Coordinates of C-alpha atoms in Angstrom, one line a residue:
M1 CA 0.0 0.0 0.0
T2 CA 1.5 3.5 -1.1
S3 CA 2.5 5.5 2.1
V4 CA 1.6 9.2 2.5
L5 CA 4.1 10.0 5.1
Q6 CA 7.1 8.0 6.4
A7 CA 9.3 8.9 9.1
Q8 CA 12.3 6.9 10.5
A9 CA 13.9 7.8 13.8
L10 CA 13.0 11.1 13.1
G11 CA 13.6 14.1 15.6
K12 CA 13.9 17.8 16.1
K13 CA 16.0 19.6 19.0
Y14 CA 15.5 23.2 19.7
G15 CA 18.7 24.0 21.6
K16 CA 19.1 21.3 24.5
R17 CA 15.2 20.3 24.1
W18 CA 14.1 17.6 22.1
A19 CA 10.8 18.7 20.7
L20 CA 10.2 15.4 18.7
R21 CA 12.4 12.2 18.9
E22 CA 12.9 8.8 17.8
C23 CA 9.5 9.2 15.7
T24 CA 9.1 5.9 13.4
I25 CA 5.7 6.1 11.9
D26 CA 4.2 4.7 8.2
I27 CA 0.9 6.3 7.3
P28 CA -0.8 4.8 4.4
A29 CA -2.5 6.7 1.7
G30 CA -6.3 7.3 1.7
H31 CA -6.7 8.2 5.4
V32 CA -8.0 10.8 7.7
V33 CA -5.2 10.7 10.3
G34 CA -5.9 12.0 13.9
L35 CA -2.8 13.1 15.6
V36 CA -3.3 13.7 19.3
G37 CA -1.5 14.4 22.4
P38 CA -1.1 16.8 25.0
N39 CA 0.0 20.4 24.6
G40 CA 3.7 20.3 23.9
A41 CA 3.7 16.9 22.8
G42 CA 5.3 17.5 19.6
K43 CA 2.4 17.7 17.2
T44 CA 3.0 20.7 15.5
T45 CA 6.6 20.2 15.2
L46 CA 5.8 17.1 13.4
L47 CA 3.3 18.5 11.1
K48 CA 5.9 21.3 10.2
L49 CA 8.4 18.8 9.5
A50 CA 5.8 16.7 7.2
S51 CA 5.1 20.3 5.4
G52 CA 8.8 21.3 5.1
Q53 CA 8.9 24.4 7.3
L54 CA 11.4 22.6 9.4
E55 CA 14.6 20.5 8.8
P56 CA 15.1 17.5 11.0
T57 CA 17.7 17.4 13.6
A58 CA 18.0 13.4 13.4
G59 CA 16.3 10.9 11.2
G60 CA 14.3 11.3 8.0
I61 CA 10.9 11.9 6.8
T62 CA 9.3 11.4 3.1
V63 CA 5.9 12.6 2.1
L64 CA 4.3 11.3 -0.8
G65 CA 7.7 9.6 -1.6
G66 CA 9.5 12.6 -1.8
R67 CA 11.6 15.1 0.5
P68 CA 9.0 17.9 2.2
A69 CA 8.7 21.2 0.3
G70 CA 11.6 19.4 -2.1
G71 CA 10.6 21.4 -5.1
P72 CA 7.4 23.3 -6.7
A73 CA 5.9 19.8 -7.7
Q74 CA 6.2 18.7 -4.3
L75 CA 5.0 21.7 -2.7
A76 CA 1.9 21.4 -5.0
K77 CA 1.0 18.1 -3.5
V78 CA 0.8 19.2 0.1
G79 CA -2.0 21.8 1.4
F80 CA -1.2 23.1 5.1
V81 CA -3.6 24.9 7.6
A82 CA -1.7 26.2 10.5
Q83 CA -3.3 26.6 14.0
D84 CA -4.6 30.0 14.0
T85 CA -6.0 29.2 10.5
P86 CA -4.3 32.3 8.9
V87 CA -5.7 34.6 6.2
Y88 CA -4.9 38.2 5.1
T89 CA -7.2 40.2 7.1
G90 CA -6.9 43.0 4.4
L91 CA -7.9 41.1 1.6
S92 CA -11.4 40.2 0.3
I93 CA -12.5 36.5 0.1
A94 CA -12.6 36.7 -3.6
E95 CA -8.7 38.1 -3.4
H96 CA -7.7 35.2 -1.3
L97 CA -9.1 33.0 -4.1
K98 CA -7.5 34.9 -6.9
L99 CA -3.9 34.7 -4.8
G100 CA -4.8 30.9 -4.5
A101 CA -5.1 30.6 -8.4
R102 CA -1.9 32.2 -9.0
L103 CA 0.3 30.5 -6.3
N104 CA -1.2 27.0 -7.2
P105 CA -0.7 25.3 -10.2
R106 CA -3.3 22.5 -9.3
W107 CA -6.0 25.1 -8.3
D108 CA -9.7 24.5 -8.5
D109 CA -11.4 27.9 -8.7
G110 CA -14.6 26.5 -9.8
M111 CA -14.6 24.2 -6.5
A112 CA -13.3 27.4 -4.5
R113 CA -16.2 29.4 -5.6
E114 CA -18.8 27.0 -4.9
R115 CA -17.6 26.4 -1.6
I116 CA -17.7 29.8 -0.8
A117 CA -21.4 30.3 -2.3
Q118 CA -22.5 27.1 -0.3
L119 CA -21.0 28.7 2.7
G120 CA -23.0 31.7 2.3
L121 CA -20.1 34.0 2.5
D122 CA -19.8 37.4 0.4
P123 CA -16.6 37.1 -1.9
A124 CA -16.5 41.0 -1.4
Q125 CA -16.0 40.7 2.3
R126 CA -12.7 41.3 3.8
A127 CA -11.3 38.3 5.9
G128 CA -10.6 40.7 9.0
K129 CA -14.5 41.2 9.2
L130 CA -15.4 37.4 9.4
S131 CA -16.0 35.3 12.3
G132 CA -13.5 32.8 13.4
G133 CA -15.5 30.1 12.2
Q134 CA -15.7 32.0 8.8
R135 CA -12.0 32.5 8.6
A136 CA -11.2 28.9 9.3
Q137 CA -13.7 27.9 6.5
L138 CA -12.0 30.4 4.2
A139 CA -8.6 28.7 5.1
L140 CA -9.9 25.3 4.4
T141 CA -11.2 26.5 1.4
V142 CA -8.0 27.7 0.1
G143 CA -6.5 24.4 1.1
L144 CA -8.9 22.2 -0.6
A145 CA -9.0 24.3 -3.8
K146 CA -5.2 23.6 -4.3
R147 CA -6.4 19.9 -4.7
P148 CA -3.7 18.5 -2.6
E149 CA -2.8 14.6 -2.2
L150 CA -2.2 15.4 1.2
L151 CA -4.0 18.0 3.4
I152 CA -2.3 18.9 6.8
L153 CA -4.4 20.7 9.6
D154 CA -2.8 21.7 12.7
E155 CA -5.4 22.5 15.5
P156 CA -7.7 23.9 12.9
V157 CA -10.8 24.2 15.2
A158 CA -9.1 24.6 18.7
S159 CA -10.4 28.3 19.0
L160 CA -13.9 27.5 17.5
D161 CA -17.3 27.2 19.3
P162 CA -19.0 23.7 19.0
L163 CA -21.2 24.6 16.1
A164 CA -18.1 26.0 13.8
R165 CA -16.1 23.1 14.8
R166 CA -18.9 20.6 13.7
E167 CA -19.4 22.5 10.3
F168 CA -15.7 22.7 9.7
L169 CA -15.4 19.1 10.3
Q170 CA -18.5 18.3 8.3
G171 CA -16.9 20.2 5.2
L172 CA -13.6 18.4 5.6
M173 CA -15.3 15.2 5.6
E174 CA -17.5 15.9 2.4
A175 CA -14.3 17.1 0.6
T176 CA -12.6 14.0 1.4
V177 CA -15.3 11.7 0.3
E178 CA -15.5 13.8 -2.8
H179 CA -11.8 14.1 -3.7
K180 CA -10.3 11.3 -2.2
F181 CA -7.1 12.8 -0.7
S182 CA -5.6 12.1 2.5
V183 CA -5.7 14.2 5.8
V184 CA -3.8 14.6 8.8
L185 CA -5.3 16.2 11.6
S186 CA -3.9 17.3 15.0
S187 CA -6.1 18.0 17.8
H188 CA -6.3 17.5 21.5
L189 CA -10.1 17.4 21.2
V190 CA -10.7 13.6 20.8
S191 CA -14.3 14.0 20.4
D192 CA -13.7 15.8 17.2
L193 CA -11.1 13.1 16.1
E194 CA -13.4 10.1 16.8
R195 CA -16.1 11.7 14.3
V196 CA -13.9 12.1 11.3
C197 CA -10.7 9.8 11.8
D198 CA -9.9 6.3 10.8
F199 CA -6.3 6.3 11.8
L200 CA -4.8 7.5 15.0
I201 CA -1.4 8.7 16.4
V202 CA -0.8 9.3 19.7
L203 CA 1.9 11.3 20.7
V204 CA 3.4 11.9 24.3
D205 CA 6.1 13.7 25.6
S206 CA 7.8 13.9 22.0
R207 CA 7.4 10.4 21.2
V208 CA 4.9 8.3 19.4
Q209 CA 3.2 5.8 21.7
V210 CA 0.8 4.0 19.3
A211 CA -0.2 4.4 15.8
G212 CA -2.7 2.5 13.6
E213 CA -6.1 2.1 12.2
V214 CA -8.9 3.0 14.7
D215 CA -10.6 -0.2 14.3
K216 CA -7.7 -2.4 14.6
L217 CA -6.5 -0.3 18.0
L218 CA -10.1 -0.5 19.5
A219 CA -10.3 -4.2 18.7
T220 CA -7.0 -5.0 20.3
H221 CA -7.3 -3.2 23.4
H222 CA -9.0 -4.0 26.7
R223 CA -9.9 -2.9 30.0
L224 CA -9.3 -5.6 32.5
T225 CA -10.9 -5.4 35.9
G226 CA -10.6 -7.9 38.8
P227 CA -8.7 -9.1 42.0
R228 CA -5.4 -7.3 42.8
R229 CA -2.5 -8.6 40.8
D230 CA 0.8 -7.8 39.6
P231 CA 1.6 -7.0 35.9
D232 CA 4.3 -9.7 36.0
R233 CA 1.5 -12.3 36.3
L234 CA -0.3 -11.4 33.2
P235 CA 0.1 -13.6 30.1
A236 CA 3.3 -12.5 28.1
D237 CA 1.2 -11.4 25.1
Q238 CA -0.8 -9.0 27.1
H239 CA 1.0 -5.8 26.9
V240 CA 0.1 -3.2 29.7
V241 CA -0.6 0.3 28.5
S242 CA -2.0 1.6 31.9
A243 CA -2.6 0.2 35.4
R244 CA -4.3 1.5 38.5
H245 CA -4.4 -0.4 41.6
T246 CA -6.3 -0.5 45.0
D247 CA -5.8 -2.6 48.1
R248 CA -7.9 -5.2 46.5
Q249 CA -8.5 -4.5 43.0
S250 CA -6.6 -3.8 39.8
T251 CA -7.5 -2.1 36.5
Y252 CA -5.1 -2.6 33.7
V253 CA -5.6 -1.4 30.0
I254 CA -3.6 -4.0 27.9
R255 CA -3.1 -4.6 24.0
T256 CA -3.3 -8.1 22.8
D257 CA -4.4 -10.0 19.4
A258 CA -5.2 -13.1 21.4
P259 CA -8.4 -13.9 23.2
I260 CA -8.6 -13.3 27.2
H261 CA -10.1 -16.5 28.6
D262 CA -9.1 -15.7 32.4
P263 CA -12.7 -15.7 34.3
A264 CA -11.2 -13.4 37.1
W265 CA -11.3 -10.4 34.7
T266 CA -14.1 -8.1 33.8
I267 CA -13.4 -7.3 30.1
T268 CA -14.6 -4.0 28.5
Q269 CA -14.3 -2.4 25.6
L270 CA -12.6 1.2 25.1
N271 CA -13.7 4.2 23.1
L272 CA -11.3 6.3 21.5
E273 CA -11.2 8.8 24.1
D274 CA -10.2 5.9 26.7
L275 CA -7.5 4.5 24.5
V276 CA -5.9 8.0 24.1
L277 CA -6.0 8.6 27.9
A278 CA -4.7 5.2 28.6
Y279 CA -1.6 6.0 26.7
M280 CA -1.4 9.5 28.5
D281 CA -1.8 8.0 31.7
K282 CA 1.0 5.3 31.4
H283 CA 3.2 8.1 30.6
T284 CA 2.2 10.1 33.7
A285 CA 2.5 7.0 35.8
D286 CA 6.1 6.3 34.4
R287 CA 7.2 9.7 35.0
R288 CA 6.0 9.6 38.8
V289 CA 7.8 6.3 39.2
A290 CA 10.8 7.7 37.7
L291 CA 10.7 10.9 40.4
E292 CA 10.1 8.6 43.1
V293 CA 13.2 6.6 42.2
R294 CA 15.1 9.6 41.8
R295 CA 14.1 10.7 45.5

């Protein structure tokens, strides 16, 4: 299967601090990818490396088989909408579309104008007079009209109200179905990702914790609740993601491809938010143990 993005031991360092490290992922084409993690996890750094705005400190990355921003042809394949959904406040909507047509050789002017009309926006209105949701829709329209093979969105709905977020994501999903391109969408709002994404990457503390198709991840992760048990007594094929204990009870989130037959456990399935929080909780617990060891 064709890969839209491949990274091998990818890292980016600012001074002495690693913003991203040892990142190895392979994202197949044709997916809407949710990139999720806490603030400061390295999501924006990864997306800027993928779009060619940053150069790696370590490792390598290819996007659509080429080096990010490796020439006009490569630039034409990738669309990028930054976190603040940037638009030129002094330009009208029509001027944004005219500028997009000049800068992008694959520009679809008919699609851009049709989408602006469907959104009920006045082409003569200046971007600085638009609401936050309307500016986000304008930025998305410019990104879509570029007709990219890959559209990268960095927290595009973070500042929007719930209705504007829903409308933005609905427009994105309709466009992916119609034009069949790949999307990488970062967010810390898991509920938004749950509605639109079919591939998940969890990034915590500058490292990839898990990556894969959402259906497969949910099918292989389980919550086990039962009598207190140490993790070394679990079967070897049950990888512990997170663990919590009381004096009498243990609760584990595990990853396994094998059936679970132990009658002592109550087994429950996870939703996407449960899965993400389990990997974030594991990181928090590991950090807490490390601090205790240092003391």
